[in-house]
GROMACS .gro file of C-alpha atoms in nm:
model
  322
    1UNK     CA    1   1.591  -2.482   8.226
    2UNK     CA    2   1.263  -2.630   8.397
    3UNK     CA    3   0.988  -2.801   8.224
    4UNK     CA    4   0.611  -2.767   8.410
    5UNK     CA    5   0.262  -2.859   8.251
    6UNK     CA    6   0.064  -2.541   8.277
    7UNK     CA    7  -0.326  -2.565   8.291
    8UNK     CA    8  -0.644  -2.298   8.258
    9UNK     CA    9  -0.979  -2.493   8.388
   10UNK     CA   10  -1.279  -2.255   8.252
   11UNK     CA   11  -1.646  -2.405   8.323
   12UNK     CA   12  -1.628  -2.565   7.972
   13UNK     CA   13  -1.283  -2.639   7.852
   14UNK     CA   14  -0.931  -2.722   8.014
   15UNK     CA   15  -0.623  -2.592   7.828
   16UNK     CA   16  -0.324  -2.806   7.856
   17UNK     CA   17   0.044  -2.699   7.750
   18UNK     CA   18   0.395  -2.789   7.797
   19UNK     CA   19   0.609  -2.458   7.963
   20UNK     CA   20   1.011  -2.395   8.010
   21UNK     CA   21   1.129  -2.153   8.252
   22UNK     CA   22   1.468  -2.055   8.130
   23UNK     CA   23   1.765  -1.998   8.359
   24UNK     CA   24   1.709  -1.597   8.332
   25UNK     CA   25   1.314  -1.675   8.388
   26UNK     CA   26   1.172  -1.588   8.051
   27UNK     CA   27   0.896  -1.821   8.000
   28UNK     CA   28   0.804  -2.042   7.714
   29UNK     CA   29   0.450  -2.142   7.677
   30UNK     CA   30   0.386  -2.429   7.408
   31UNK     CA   31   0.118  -2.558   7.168
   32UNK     CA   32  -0.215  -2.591   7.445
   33UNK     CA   33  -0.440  -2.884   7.354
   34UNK     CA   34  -0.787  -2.806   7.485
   35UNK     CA   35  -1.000  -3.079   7.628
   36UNK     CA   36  -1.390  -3.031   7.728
   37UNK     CA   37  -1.424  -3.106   8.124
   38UNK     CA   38  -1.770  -3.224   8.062
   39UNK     CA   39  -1.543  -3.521   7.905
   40UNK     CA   40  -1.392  -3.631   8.174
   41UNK     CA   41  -1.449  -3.736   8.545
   42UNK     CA   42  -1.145  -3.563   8.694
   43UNK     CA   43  -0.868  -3.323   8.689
   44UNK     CA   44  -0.638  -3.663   8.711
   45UNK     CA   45  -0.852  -3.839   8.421
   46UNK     CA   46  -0.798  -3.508   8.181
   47UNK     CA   47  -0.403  -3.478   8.290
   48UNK     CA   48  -0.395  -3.864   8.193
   49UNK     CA   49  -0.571  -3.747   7.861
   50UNK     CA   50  -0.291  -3.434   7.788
   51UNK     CA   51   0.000  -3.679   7.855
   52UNK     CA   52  -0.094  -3.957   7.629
   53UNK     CA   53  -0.174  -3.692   7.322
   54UNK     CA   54   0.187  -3.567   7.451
   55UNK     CA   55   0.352  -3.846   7.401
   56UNK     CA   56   0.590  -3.861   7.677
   57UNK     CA   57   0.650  -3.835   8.058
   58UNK     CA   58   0.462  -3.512   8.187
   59UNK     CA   59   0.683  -3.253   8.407
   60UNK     CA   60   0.672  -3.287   8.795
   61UNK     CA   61   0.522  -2.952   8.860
   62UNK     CA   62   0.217  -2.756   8.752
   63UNK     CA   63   0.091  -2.420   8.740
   64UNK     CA   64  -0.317  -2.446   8.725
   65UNK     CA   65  -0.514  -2.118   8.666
   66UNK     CA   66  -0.904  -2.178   8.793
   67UNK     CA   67  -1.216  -1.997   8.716
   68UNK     CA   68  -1.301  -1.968   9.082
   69UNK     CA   69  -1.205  -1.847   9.436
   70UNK     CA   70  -0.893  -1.998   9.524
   71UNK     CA   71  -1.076  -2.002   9.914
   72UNK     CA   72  -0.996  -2.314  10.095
   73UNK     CA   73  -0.901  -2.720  10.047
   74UNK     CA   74  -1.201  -2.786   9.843
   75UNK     CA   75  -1.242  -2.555   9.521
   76UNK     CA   76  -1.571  -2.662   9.356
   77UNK     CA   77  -1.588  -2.481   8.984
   78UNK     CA   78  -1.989  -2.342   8.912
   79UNK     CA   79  -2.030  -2.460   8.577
   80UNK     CA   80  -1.855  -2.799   8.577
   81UNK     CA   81  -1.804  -3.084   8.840
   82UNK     CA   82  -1.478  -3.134   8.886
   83UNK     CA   83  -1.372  -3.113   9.254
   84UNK     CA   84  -1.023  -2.992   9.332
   85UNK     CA   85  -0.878  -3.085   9.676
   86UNK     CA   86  -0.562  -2.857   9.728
   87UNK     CA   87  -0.362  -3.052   9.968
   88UNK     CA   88  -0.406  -3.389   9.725
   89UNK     CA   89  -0.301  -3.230   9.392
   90UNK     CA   90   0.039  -3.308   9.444
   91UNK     CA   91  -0.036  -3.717   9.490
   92UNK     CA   92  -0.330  -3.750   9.295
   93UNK     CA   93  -0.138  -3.630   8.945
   94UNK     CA   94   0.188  -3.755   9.094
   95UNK     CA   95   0.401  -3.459   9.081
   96UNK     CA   96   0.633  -3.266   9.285
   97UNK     CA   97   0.533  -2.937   9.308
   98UNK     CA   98   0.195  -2.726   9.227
   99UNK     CA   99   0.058  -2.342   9.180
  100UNK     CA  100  -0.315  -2.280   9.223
  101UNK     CA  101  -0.444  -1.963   9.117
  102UNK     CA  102  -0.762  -1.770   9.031
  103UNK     CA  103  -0.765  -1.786   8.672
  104UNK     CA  104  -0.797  -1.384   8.629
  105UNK     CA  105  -0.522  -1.386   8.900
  106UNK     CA  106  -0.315  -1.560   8.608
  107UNK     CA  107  -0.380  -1.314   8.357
  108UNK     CA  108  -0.250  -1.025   8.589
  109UNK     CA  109   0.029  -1.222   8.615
  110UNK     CA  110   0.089  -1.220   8.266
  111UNK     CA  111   0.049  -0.867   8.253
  112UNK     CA  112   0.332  -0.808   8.480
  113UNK     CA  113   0.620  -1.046   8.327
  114UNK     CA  114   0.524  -1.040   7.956
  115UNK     CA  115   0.757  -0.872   7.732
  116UNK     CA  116   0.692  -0.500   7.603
  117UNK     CA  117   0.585  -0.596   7.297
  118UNK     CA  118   0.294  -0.813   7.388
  119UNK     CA  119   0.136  -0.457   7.536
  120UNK     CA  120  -0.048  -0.262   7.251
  121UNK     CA  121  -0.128   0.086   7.283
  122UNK     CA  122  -0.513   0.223   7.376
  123UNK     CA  123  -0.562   0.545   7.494
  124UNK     CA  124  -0.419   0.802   7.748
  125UNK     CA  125   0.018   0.864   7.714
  126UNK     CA  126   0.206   0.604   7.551
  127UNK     CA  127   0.518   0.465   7.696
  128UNK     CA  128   0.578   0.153   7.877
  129UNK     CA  129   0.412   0.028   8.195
  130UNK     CA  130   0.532   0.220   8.524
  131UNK     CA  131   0.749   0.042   8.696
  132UNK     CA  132   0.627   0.111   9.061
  133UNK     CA  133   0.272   0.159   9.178
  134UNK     CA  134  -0.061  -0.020   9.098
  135UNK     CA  135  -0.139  -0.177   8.786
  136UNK     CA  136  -0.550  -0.294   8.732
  137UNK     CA  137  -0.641  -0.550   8.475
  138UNK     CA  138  -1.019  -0.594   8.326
  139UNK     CA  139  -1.084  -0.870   8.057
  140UNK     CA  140  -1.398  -0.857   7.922
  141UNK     CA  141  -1.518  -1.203   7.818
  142UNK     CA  142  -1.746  -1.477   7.922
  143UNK     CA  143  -1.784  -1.251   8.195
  144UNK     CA  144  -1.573  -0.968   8.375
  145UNK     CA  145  -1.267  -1.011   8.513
  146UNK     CA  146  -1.124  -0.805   8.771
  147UNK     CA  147  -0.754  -0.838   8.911
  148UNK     CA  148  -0.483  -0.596   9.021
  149UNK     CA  149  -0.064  -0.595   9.081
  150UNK     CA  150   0.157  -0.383   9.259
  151UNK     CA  151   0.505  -0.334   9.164
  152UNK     CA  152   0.761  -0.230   9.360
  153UNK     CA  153   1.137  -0.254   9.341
  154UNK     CA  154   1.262  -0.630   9.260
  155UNK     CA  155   0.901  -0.749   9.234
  156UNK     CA  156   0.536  -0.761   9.228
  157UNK     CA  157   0.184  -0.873   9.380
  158UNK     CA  158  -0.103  -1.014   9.255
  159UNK     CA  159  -0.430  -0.945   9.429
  160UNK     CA  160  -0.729  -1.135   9.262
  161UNK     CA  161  -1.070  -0.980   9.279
  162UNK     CA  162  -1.454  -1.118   9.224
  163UNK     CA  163  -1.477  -0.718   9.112
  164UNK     CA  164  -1.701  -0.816   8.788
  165UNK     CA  165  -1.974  -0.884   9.030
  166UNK     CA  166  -1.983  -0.474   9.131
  167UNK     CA  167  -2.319  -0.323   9.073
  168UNK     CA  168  -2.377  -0.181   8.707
  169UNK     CA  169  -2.412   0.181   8.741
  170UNK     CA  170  -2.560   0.358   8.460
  171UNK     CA  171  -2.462   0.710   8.341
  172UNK     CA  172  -2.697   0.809   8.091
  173UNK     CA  173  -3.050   0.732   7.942
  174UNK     CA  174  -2.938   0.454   7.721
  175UNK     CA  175  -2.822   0.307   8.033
  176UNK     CA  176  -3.117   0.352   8.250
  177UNK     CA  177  -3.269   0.165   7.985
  178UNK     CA  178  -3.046  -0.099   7.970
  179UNK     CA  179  -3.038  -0.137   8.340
  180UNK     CA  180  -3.427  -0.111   8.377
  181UNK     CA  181  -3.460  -0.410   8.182
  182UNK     CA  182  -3.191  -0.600   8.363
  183UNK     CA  183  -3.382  -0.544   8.703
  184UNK     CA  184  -3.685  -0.654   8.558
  185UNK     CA  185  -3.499  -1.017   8.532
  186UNK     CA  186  -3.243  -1.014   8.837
  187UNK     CA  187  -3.289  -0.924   9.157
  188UNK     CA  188  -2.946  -0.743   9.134
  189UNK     CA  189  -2.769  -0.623   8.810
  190UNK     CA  190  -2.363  -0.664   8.836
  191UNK     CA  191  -2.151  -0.466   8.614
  192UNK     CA  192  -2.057  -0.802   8.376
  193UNK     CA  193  -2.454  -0.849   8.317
  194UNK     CA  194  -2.294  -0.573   8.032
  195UNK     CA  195  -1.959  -0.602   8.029
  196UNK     CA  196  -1.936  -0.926   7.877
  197UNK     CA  197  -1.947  -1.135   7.569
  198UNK     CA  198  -2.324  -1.210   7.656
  199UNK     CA  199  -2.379  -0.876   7.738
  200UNK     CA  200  -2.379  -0.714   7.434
  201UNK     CA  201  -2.707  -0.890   7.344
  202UNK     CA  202  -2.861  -0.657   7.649
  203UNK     CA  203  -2.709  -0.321   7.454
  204UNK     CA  204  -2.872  -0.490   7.082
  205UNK     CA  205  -3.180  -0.557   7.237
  206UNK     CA  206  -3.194  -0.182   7.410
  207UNK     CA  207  -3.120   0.009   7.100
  208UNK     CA  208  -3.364  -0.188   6.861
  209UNK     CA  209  -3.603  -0.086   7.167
  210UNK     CA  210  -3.532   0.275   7.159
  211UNK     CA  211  -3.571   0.243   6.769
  212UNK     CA  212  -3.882   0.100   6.825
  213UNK     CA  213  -3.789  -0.210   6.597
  214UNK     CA  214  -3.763  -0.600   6.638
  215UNK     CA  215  -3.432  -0.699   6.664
  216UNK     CA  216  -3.269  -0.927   6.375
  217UNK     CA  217  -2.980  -1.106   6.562
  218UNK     CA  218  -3.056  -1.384   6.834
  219UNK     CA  219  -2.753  -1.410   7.006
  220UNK     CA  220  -2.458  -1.257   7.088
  221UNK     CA  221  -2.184  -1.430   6.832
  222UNK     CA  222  -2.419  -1.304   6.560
  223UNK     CA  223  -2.406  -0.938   6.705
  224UNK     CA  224  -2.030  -0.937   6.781
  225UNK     CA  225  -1.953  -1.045   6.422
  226UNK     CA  226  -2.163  -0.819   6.220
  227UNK     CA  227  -2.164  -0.522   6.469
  228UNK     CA  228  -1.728  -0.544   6.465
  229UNK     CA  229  -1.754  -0.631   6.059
  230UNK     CA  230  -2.003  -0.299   6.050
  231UNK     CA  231  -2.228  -0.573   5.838
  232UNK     CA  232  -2.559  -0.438   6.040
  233UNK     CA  233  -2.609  -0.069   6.199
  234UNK     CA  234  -2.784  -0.125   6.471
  235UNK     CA  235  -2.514  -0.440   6.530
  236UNK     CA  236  -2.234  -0.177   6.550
  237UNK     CA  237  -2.438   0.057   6.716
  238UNK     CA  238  -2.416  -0.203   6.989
  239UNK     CA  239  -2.055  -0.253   7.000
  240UNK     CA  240  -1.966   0.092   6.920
  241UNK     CA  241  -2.210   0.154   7.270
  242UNK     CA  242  -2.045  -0.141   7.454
  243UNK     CA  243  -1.675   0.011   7.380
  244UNK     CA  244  -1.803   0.322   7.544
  245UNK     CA  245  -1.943   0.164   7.835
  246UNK     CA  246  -1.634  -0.036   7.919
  247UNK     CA  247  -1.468   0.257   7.902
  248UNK     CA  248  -1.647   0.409   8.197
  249UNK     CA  249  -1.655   0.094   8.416
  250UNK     CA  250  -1.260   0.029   8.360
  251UNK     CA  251  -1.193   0.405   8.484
  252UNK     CA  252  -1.421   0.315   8.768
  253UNK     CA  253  -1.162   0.044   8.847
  254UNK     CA  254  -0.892   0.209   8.829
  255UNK     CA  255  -1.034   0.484   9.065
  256UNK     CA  256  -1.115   0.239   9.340
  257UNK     CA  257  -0.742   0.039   9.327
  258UNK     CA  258  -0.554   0.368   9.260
  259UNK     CA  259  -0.402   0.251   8.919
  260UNK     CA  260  -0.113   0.379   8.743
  261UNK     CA  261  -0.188   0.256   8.436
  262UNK     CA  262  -0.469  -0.020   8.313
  263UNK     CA  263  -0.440  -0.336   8.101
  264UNK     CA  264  -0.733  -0.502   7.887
  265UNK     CA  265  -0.712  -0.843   7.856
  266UNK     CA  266  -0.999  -1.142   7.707
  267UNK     CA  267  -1.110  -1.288   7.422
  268UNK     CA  268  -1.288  -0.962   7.392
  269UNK     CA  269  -1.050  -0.722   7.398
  270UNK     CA  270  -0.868  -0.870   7.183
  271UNK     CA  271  -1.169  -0.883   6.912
  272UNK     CA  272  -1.182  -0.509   6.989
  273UNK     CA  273  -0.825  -0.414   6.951
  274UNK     CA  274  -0.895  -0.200   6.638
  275UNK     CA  275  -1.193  -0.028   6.708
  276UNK     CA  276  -1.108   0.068   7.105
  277UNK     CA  277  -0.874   0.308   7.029
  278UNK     CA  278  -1.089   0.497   6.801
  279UNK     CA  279  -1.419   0.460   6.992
  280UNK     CA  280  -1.563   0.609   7.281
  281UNK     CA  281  -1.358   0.395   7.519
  282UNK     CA  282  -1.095   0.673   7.616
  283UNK     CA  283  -1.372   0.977   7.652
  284UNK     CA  284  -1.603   0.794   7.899
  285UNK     CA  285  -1.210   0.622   8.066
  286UNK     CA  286  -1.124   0.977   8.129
  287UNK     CA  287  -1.489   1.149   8.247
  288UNK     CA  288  -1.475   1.127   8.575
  289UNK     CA  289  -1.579   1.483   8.718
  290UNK     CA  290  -1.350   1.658   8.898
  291UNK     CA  291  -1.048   1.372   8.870
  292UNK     CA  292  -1.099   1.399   8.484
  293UNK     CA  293  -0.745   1.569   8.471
  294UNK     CA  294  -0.597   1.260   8.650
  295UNK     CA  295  -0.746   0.973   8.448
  296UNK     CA  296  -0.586   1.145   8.121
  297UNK     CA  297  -0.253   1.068   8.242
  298UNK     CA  298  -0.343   0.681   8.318
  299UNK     CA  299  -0.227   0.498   8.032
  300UNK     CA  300  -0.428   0.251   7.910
  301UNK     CA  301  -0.310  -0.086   7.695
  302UNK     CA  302  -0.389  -0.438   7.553
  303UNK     CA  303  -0.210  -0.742   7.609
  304UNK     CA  304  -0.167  -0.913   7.305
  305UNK     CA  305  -0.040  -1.250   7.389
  306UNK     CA  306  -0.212  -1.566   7.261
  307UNK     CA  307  -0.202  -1.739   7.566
  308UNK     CA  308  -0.225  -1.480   7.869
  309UNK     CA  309  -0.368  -1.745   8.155
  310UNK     CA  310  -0.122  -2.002   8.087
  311UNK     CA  311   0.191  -1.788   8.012
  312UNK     CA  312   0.072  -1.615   8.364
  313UNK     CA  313   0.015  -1.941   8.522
  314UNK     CA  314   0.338  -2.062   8.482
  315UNK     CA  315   0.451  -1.716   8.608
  316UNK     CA  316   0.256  -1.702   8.961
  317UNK     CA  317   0.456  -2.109   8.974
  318UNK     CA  318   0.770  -1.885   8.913
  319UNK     CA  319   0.701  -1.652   9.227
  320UNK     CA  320   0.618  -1.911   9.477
  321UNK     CA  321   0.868  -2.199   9.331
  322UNK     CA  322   1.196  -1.950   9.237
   0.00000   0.00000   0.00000
């Protein structure tokens, strides 16, 4: 059995946790302690931080998921100022061996080694994932992510993607509404503008619009809540519309990588796990024209695990350190 620290750096937090990879590989993800990175100075300060709350000699290898572009020696995150040299990592937290990946990256590495169980049924036939073939996952959260895996006998492939950043393309007049208003603030509208936690407030504001009312909630947590609790109509009008929409932008995906099946993953899509399947999700997945036929034999599913970026972390560390 191996011990390794496994990390997910988002713009505002770092989640830390102590991993085993068993002799047969199944992975063991523990407790994560979450620091804020505006708290510390460094990578190396916060990994001082997690071992001293640990209480004991860190592991000699880490698995680091990164919300960014894993393009380069220097990685520089957007929304926080810690600077990660690639080459360094190994000396400056004084370990022995390290896996960088896109964050997103991670989670499609979950995808592909987590047990059956942690997959949830969403729409199209049930059964488990194919065992050959492409495999797209899209996690709604603080923004869009985008990734993709191919399997193929006694393995798989990651490819990480920046695919959140795709134009938004509108297919009705709710839409055109929503994406009207959009323009009229960005110079370009990207597909996550919507399909995001911070999107939804873009869908509220829309329908109260079309209503011709002033909305009640002022920001998105307030929508989310009430709209998935059905505590406010026009709230659940919103998610109800943002289901639908994600349906259509996920079966865009899996057109352009040629998927065999899909995965959601996010804090999102979690939050949504009971009302996807019942919403318009799998109509506007499956209307696509003339391939409409085709998408209603791509399964769709959830992954369900708690911890999807670090579990898949210490899974990409598993593929290049075996």
């Amino acid at each position: 059995m191996r011990e390794i620290v496994a990390l997910d750096v988002g713009g505002t937090h770092a989640r830390f946790a102590l991993a085993t990879i068993a002799d047969d590989g199944a992975i063991s993800v523990g407790e994560p302690v979450t620091l804020k990175t505006g708290d510390y100075a460094s990578l190396q300060t916060a990994w001082e931080e997690f071992e001293r709350r640990s209480g004991t000699t860190l592991p000699r290898a880490a698995a680091i998921a990164i919300a960014a572009p894993i393009v380069g020696d220097t990685i520089r995150m957007t929304n926080n100022s810690w600077i990660f040299h690639t080459h360094g990592l190994v000396d400056q937290l004084g370990i022995d061996a390290v896996t960088l990946i896109n964050d997103f990256g991670a989670v499609a590495h979950a995808v592909a080694s987590v047990p059956e169980d942690q997959l949830v049924h969403i729409t199209g036939p049930e059964g488990p994932l194919p065992t050959s073939g492409t495999i797209s996952v899209i996690g709604p959260g603080t923004g869009l992510g985008v990734a993709h895996f191919f399997r193929y006998p006694g393995g798989y492939h990651v490819q990480s993607t920046e695919g959140g950043h795709m134009e938004f393309a509108s297919l009705d007049s709710i839409d055109d509404r929503i994406l009207a208003k959009l323009r009229a603030q960005h110079q370009r509208v990207s597909t996550e503008r919507v399909h995001s936690g911070p999107g939804i407030m873009e869908i509220y504001r829309c329908l109260a619009d079309l209503e011709g009312r002033a909305p009640d909630l002022t920001d998105n947590t307030a929508v989310w809540q009430k709209g998935i609790a059905r505590e406010d109509s026009l709230a659940a009008a919103a998610v109800d519309r943002f289901c639908s929409s994600l349906g259509s932008v996920t079966g865009d995906y899996a057109l352009a990588q040629g998927a065999s099946a899909v995965v959601l993953a996010g804090g999102l899509g979690l939050r949504l796990r009971e009302l996807l399947p019942t919403s318009g999700f799998g109509e506007r997945f499956r209307f696509k024209g003339r391939y409409t036929q085709m998408m209603s034999g791509i399964p769709v599913k959830l992954i369900i695990h708690p911890q999807p970026g670090l579990y898949g972390a210490v899974a990409a560390f598993l593929t290049e350190h075996p």
